[in-house]
Amino acid sequence: LQELVQMGLLMFVSNGLLLSVSVFVLGAVSWRLLLLCLICVPPVLIASVKFQRDSNAAYLDVRDGIGSTLTRLQEGIAGVRVVQAFGREDVESSRFAARNWSLFDAHMRSVKVSAWYLPIIELSGLLTTAVAVGVGGWWVHTGELGIGTVTFFVLTLSNLFEPIQQLSQLFNILQSAGAALDKLFALLDTPVDVPERPGAVDLPERGDIDVEGLGFSYASGSPVLTGVDLHIPSGTRIALVGPTGAGKSTLAKLIARLYDPTVGSVRFGGVDLRDATRSSLRERVVVVPQEGFLFNGTILENIRLARAGATDGEVLEALQAIGAVERFESLPEGLLTEVQERGARFSAGEKQLVSLARAALADPAVLVLDEATSSLDPGTEVVVEHAVNKLMEGRTVIVIAHRLSTAERADLVGVVADGRLLELGTHPELVKAGGSYAALFATWSGGIGRSGLLPSP
Ligand code: ADP
């Protein structure tokens, strides 16, 4: 694309101009010779059409090849620890080499396509000159044309073929750029999963969450959630518990409108999330994932991600609010410490703290938390737990709980199993009711001394 934009227009205008002026001058000098020269048009035309077909396919292959080669490379580098751990270096190298060779082949095919095209154009030029010299020479011999006229014609003829050659090169660039555009548009045209409706309204500052008759299935499968009804009053903390794959995360994602329900609805303060503006939705509802992700840049910039216009003071306040300032200020360059290599030098707990600080800076009404399953080092664990508790104050919280203590402390506990909300109530209520939560609780209490993590029910 860059090549086309930088040189394309220039090439097109200058060569187009040269070509049309040359045709005009040649026609004025001897229109009969010019007509003869047109014998070169059919082969050039046929070659161009064939070239266009073949090169289009070849360039698309090259683009696909570049995409999959880079993907394999990126995967290999990102997963280098796993590869090393299982001694798979050779296998991975040869898989990459195979991909790389097929990219090489694709390049070679595209080179071959233009390798025959350009000589055909050149050959047509030479043939035409030969015809002009031969026939022109004969007409000089018969006295129909002057020798000066034919000489001028043959010399000017080169001005006809150079632009044609240049324009065919431009055609080549155009084909390659077309293939690039195809790829770009395929990406840009990806439909948005959760579009904003025309006339969408802002969500109210605070409000209850109402889930009604909620059902959901991912694009390619059977229902993951069915008939979920749930009322979460503003300011309530609800813990979702249940076996892996039950649908807890999916329910949390629907409440944050990362997806739209297949049936039923999720409302916040009476407004269906599908009718809400995206900006107000992202302001009110913030999702804190299990693992914090750090971008290149300073810690300060990483936290500021949550609210672009926030001042340094506001970022600091957010960190203070969750009690995590000391943790970062003790670094050699404090909050201005650069995150490199996706935060490889920061512990999981520190990454989590950045995530929590981002949420504090965004200051949402609703917090969707996916509790970390892996345990952190004891020192950090305390700081993170404290930060989570501070962050939850005064907000509606939906937490996917993996720890008994989290479920115990929540105002409400929802047991999700097989895509349904089986039980809902406070911890004491559910324990007393003697249902599945009570059974789980009995098992968990037995195992709490060992890990504090909820065993798989
Ligand atoms: P939980 O959080 O309770 O472990 P999830 O909500 O993550 O459960 O998953 C519920 C079900 O949905 C599982 O069977 C899982 O395989 C499936 N699932 C989760 N995410 C996706 C996805 N992006 N595409 C397709 N299926 C998914």
Coordinates of C-alpha atoms in Angstrom, one line a residue, residues 115-270:
A115 CA 8.6 -12.9 -14.5
W116 CA 6.8 -13.9 -17.7
Y117 CA 4.6 -10.9 -17.9
L118 CA 7.2 -8.1 -18.1
P119 CA 9.2 -9.8 -20.9
I120 CA 6.1 -10.2 -22.9
I121 CA 5.5 -6.5 -22.8
E122 CA 9.1 -5.8 -23.7
L123 CA 9.0 -8.3 -26.6
S124 CA 5.8 -6.7 -27.9
G125 CA 7.7 -3.4 -27.9
L126 CA 10.6 -4.8 -29.8
L127 CA 8.4 -6.6 -32.4
T128 CA 6.4 -3.4 -33.0
T129 CA 9.7 -1.4 -33.5
A130 CA 10.8 -4.1 -36.0
V131 CA 7.5 -3.8 -37.9
A132 CA 7.8 0.0 -37.9
V133 CA 11.3 -0.1 -39.2
G134 CA 10.5 -2.8 -41.8
V135 CA 7.2 -1.4 -43.2
G136 CA 8.5 2.2 -42.8
G137 CA 11.6 1.3 -44.7
W138 CA 9.6 -0.3 -47.5
W139 CA 7.4 2.8 -47.7
V140 CA 10.5 5.0 -47.9
H141 CA 11.6 2.7 -50.7
T142 CA 8.3 3.1 -52.6
G143 CA 8.4 6.8 -51.9
E144 CA 5.2 6.9 -49.8
L145 CA 7.1 8.4 -46.7
G146 CA 10.2 10.5 -46.3
I147 CA 13.2 9.0 -44.5
G148 CA 13.0 11.7 -41.9
T149 CA 9.4 10.9 -41.1
V150 CA 10.1 7.2 -40.5
T151 CA 13.3 7.9 -38.5
F152 CA 11.3 10.3 -36.3
F153 CA 8.5 7.8 -35.9
V154 CA 10.8 4.9 -34.9
L155 CA 12.7 7.1 -32.4
T156 CA 9.4 8.4 -30.8
L157 CA 8.1 4.8 -30.7
S158 CA 10.3 4.1 -27.7
N159 CA 8.4 6.8 -25.8
L160 CA 5.3 4.7 -26.4
F161 CA 6.7 1.6 -24.9
E162 CA 8.5 2.9 -21.9
P163 CA 5.3 4.2 -20.3
I164 CA 3.5 1.0 -21.2
Q165 CA 6.2 -0.9 -19.4
Q166 CA 6.0 1.4 -16.4
L167 CA 2.3 1.3 -16.3
S168 CA 2.4 -2.5 -16.3
Q169 CA 4.7 -2.3 -13.3
L170 CA 2.2 0.0 -11.6
F171 CA -0.4 -2.7 -12.4
N172 CA 1.9 -5.1 -10.5
I173 CA 2.0 -2.8 -7.4
L174 CA -1.7 -2.3 -7.7
Q175 CA -2.3 -6.0 -7.5
S176 CA -0.1 -6.4 -4.5
A177 CA -1.7 -3.5 -2.7
G178 CA -5.2 -4.9 -3.6
A179 CA -4.3 -8.1 -1.8
A180 CA -3.1 -6.1 1.2
L181 CA -6.3 -4.1 1.2
D182 CA -8.4 -7.3 1.1
K183 CA -6.7 -8.4 4.3
L184 CA -7.1 -5.1 6.0
F185 CA -10.8 -4.8 5.1
A186 CA -11.5 -8.3 6.2
L187 CA -10.2 -7.3 9.7
L188 CA -11.8 -3.8 9.7
D189 CA -15.2 -5.3 8.6
T190 CA -15.3 -7.7 11.5
P191 CA -18.7 -7.0 13.0
V192 CA -18.8 -5.7 16.6
D193 CA -20.2 -8.3 19.0
V194 CA -22.0 -5.8 21.1
P195 CA -23.1 -2.9 18.8
E196 CA -24.4 0.4 20.2
R197 CA -28.0 1.0 19.2
P198 CA -29.0 4.2 17.6
G199 CA -30.6 6.4 20.2
A200 CA -28.8 4.5 23.1
V201 CA -29.1 6.2 26.5
D202 CA -26.6 6.7 29.3
L203 CA -26.9 4.3 32.2
P204 CA -27.9 5.9 35.6
E205 CA -25.0 6.5 38.1
R206 CA -26.2 3.7 40.3
G207 CA -28.9 1.0 40.1
D208 CA -29.9 -2.5 40.8
I209 CA -29.0 -5.3 38.4
D210 CA -31.8 -7.4 37.1
V211 CA -31.2 -10.6 35.2
E212 CA -34.3 -12.0 33.7
G213 CA -34.9 -15.3 31.9
L214 CA -31.3 -15.2 30.8
G215 CA -30.1 -17.8 28.3
F216 CA -26.9 -17.8 26.3
S217 CA -24.9 -20.0 23.9
Y218 CA -21.6 -19.2 22.3
A219 CA -21.7 -18.9 18.5
S220 CA -20.9 -22.5 17.9
G221 CA -22.6 -24.5 20.6
S222 CA -25.2 -25.7 22.9
P223 CA -26.7 -23.4 25.6
V224 CA -24.2 -22.5 28.3
L225 CA -26.8 -20.7 30.5
T226 CA -30.5 -21.3 30.7
G227 CA -33.3 -19.5 32.6
V228 CA -31.2 -17.5 35.0
D229 CA -33.2 -14.9 37.1
L230 CA -31.2 -12.8 39.5
H231 CA -31.8 -9.5 41.3
I232 CA -28.7 -7.8 42.7
P233 CA -29.6 -4.7 44.7
S234 CA -27.2 -1.8 44.4
G235 CA -24.2 -2.1 46.7
T236 CA -24.6 -5.9 47.1
R237 CA -21.7 -8.3 46.9
I238 CA -22.6 -11.5 45.3
A239 CA -20.2 -14.5 45.0
L240 CA -20.8 -17.0 42.2
V241 CA -19.6 -20.5 43.0
G242 CA -19.9 -23.8 41.2
P243 CA -17.8 -26.3 39.3
T244 CA -15.5 -25.4 36.5
G245 CA -17.4 -25.0 33.2
A246 CA -20.7 -24.3 35.0
G247 CA -21.1 -20.9 33.4
K248 CA -20.0 -18.5 36.2
S249 CA -17.7 -16.5 34.0
T250 CA -20.2 -16.4 31.2
L251 CA -22.9 -15.0 33.5
A252 CA -20.4 -12.4 34.8
K253 CA -19.5 -11.5 31.2
L254 CA -23.2 -11.0 30.3
I255 CA -23.6 -8.7 33.3
A256 CA -20.7 -6.7 32.0
R257 CA -22.1 -6.9 28.4
L258 CA -19.1 -8.5 26.9
Y259 CA -21.7 -10.5 25.1
D260 CA -25.4 -10.1 24.5
P261 CA -27.8 -12.7 25.8
T262 CA -29.3 -15.2 23.4
V263 CA -32.6 -14.9 25.3
G264 CA -33.7 -12.8 28.2
S265 CA -32.2 -9.6 29.4
V266 CA -29.8 -7.9 31.8
R267 CA -30.8 -4.5 33.1
F268 CA -29.0 -1.9 35.2
G269 CA -31.1 0.7 37.0
G270 CA -34.0 -0.4 34.8

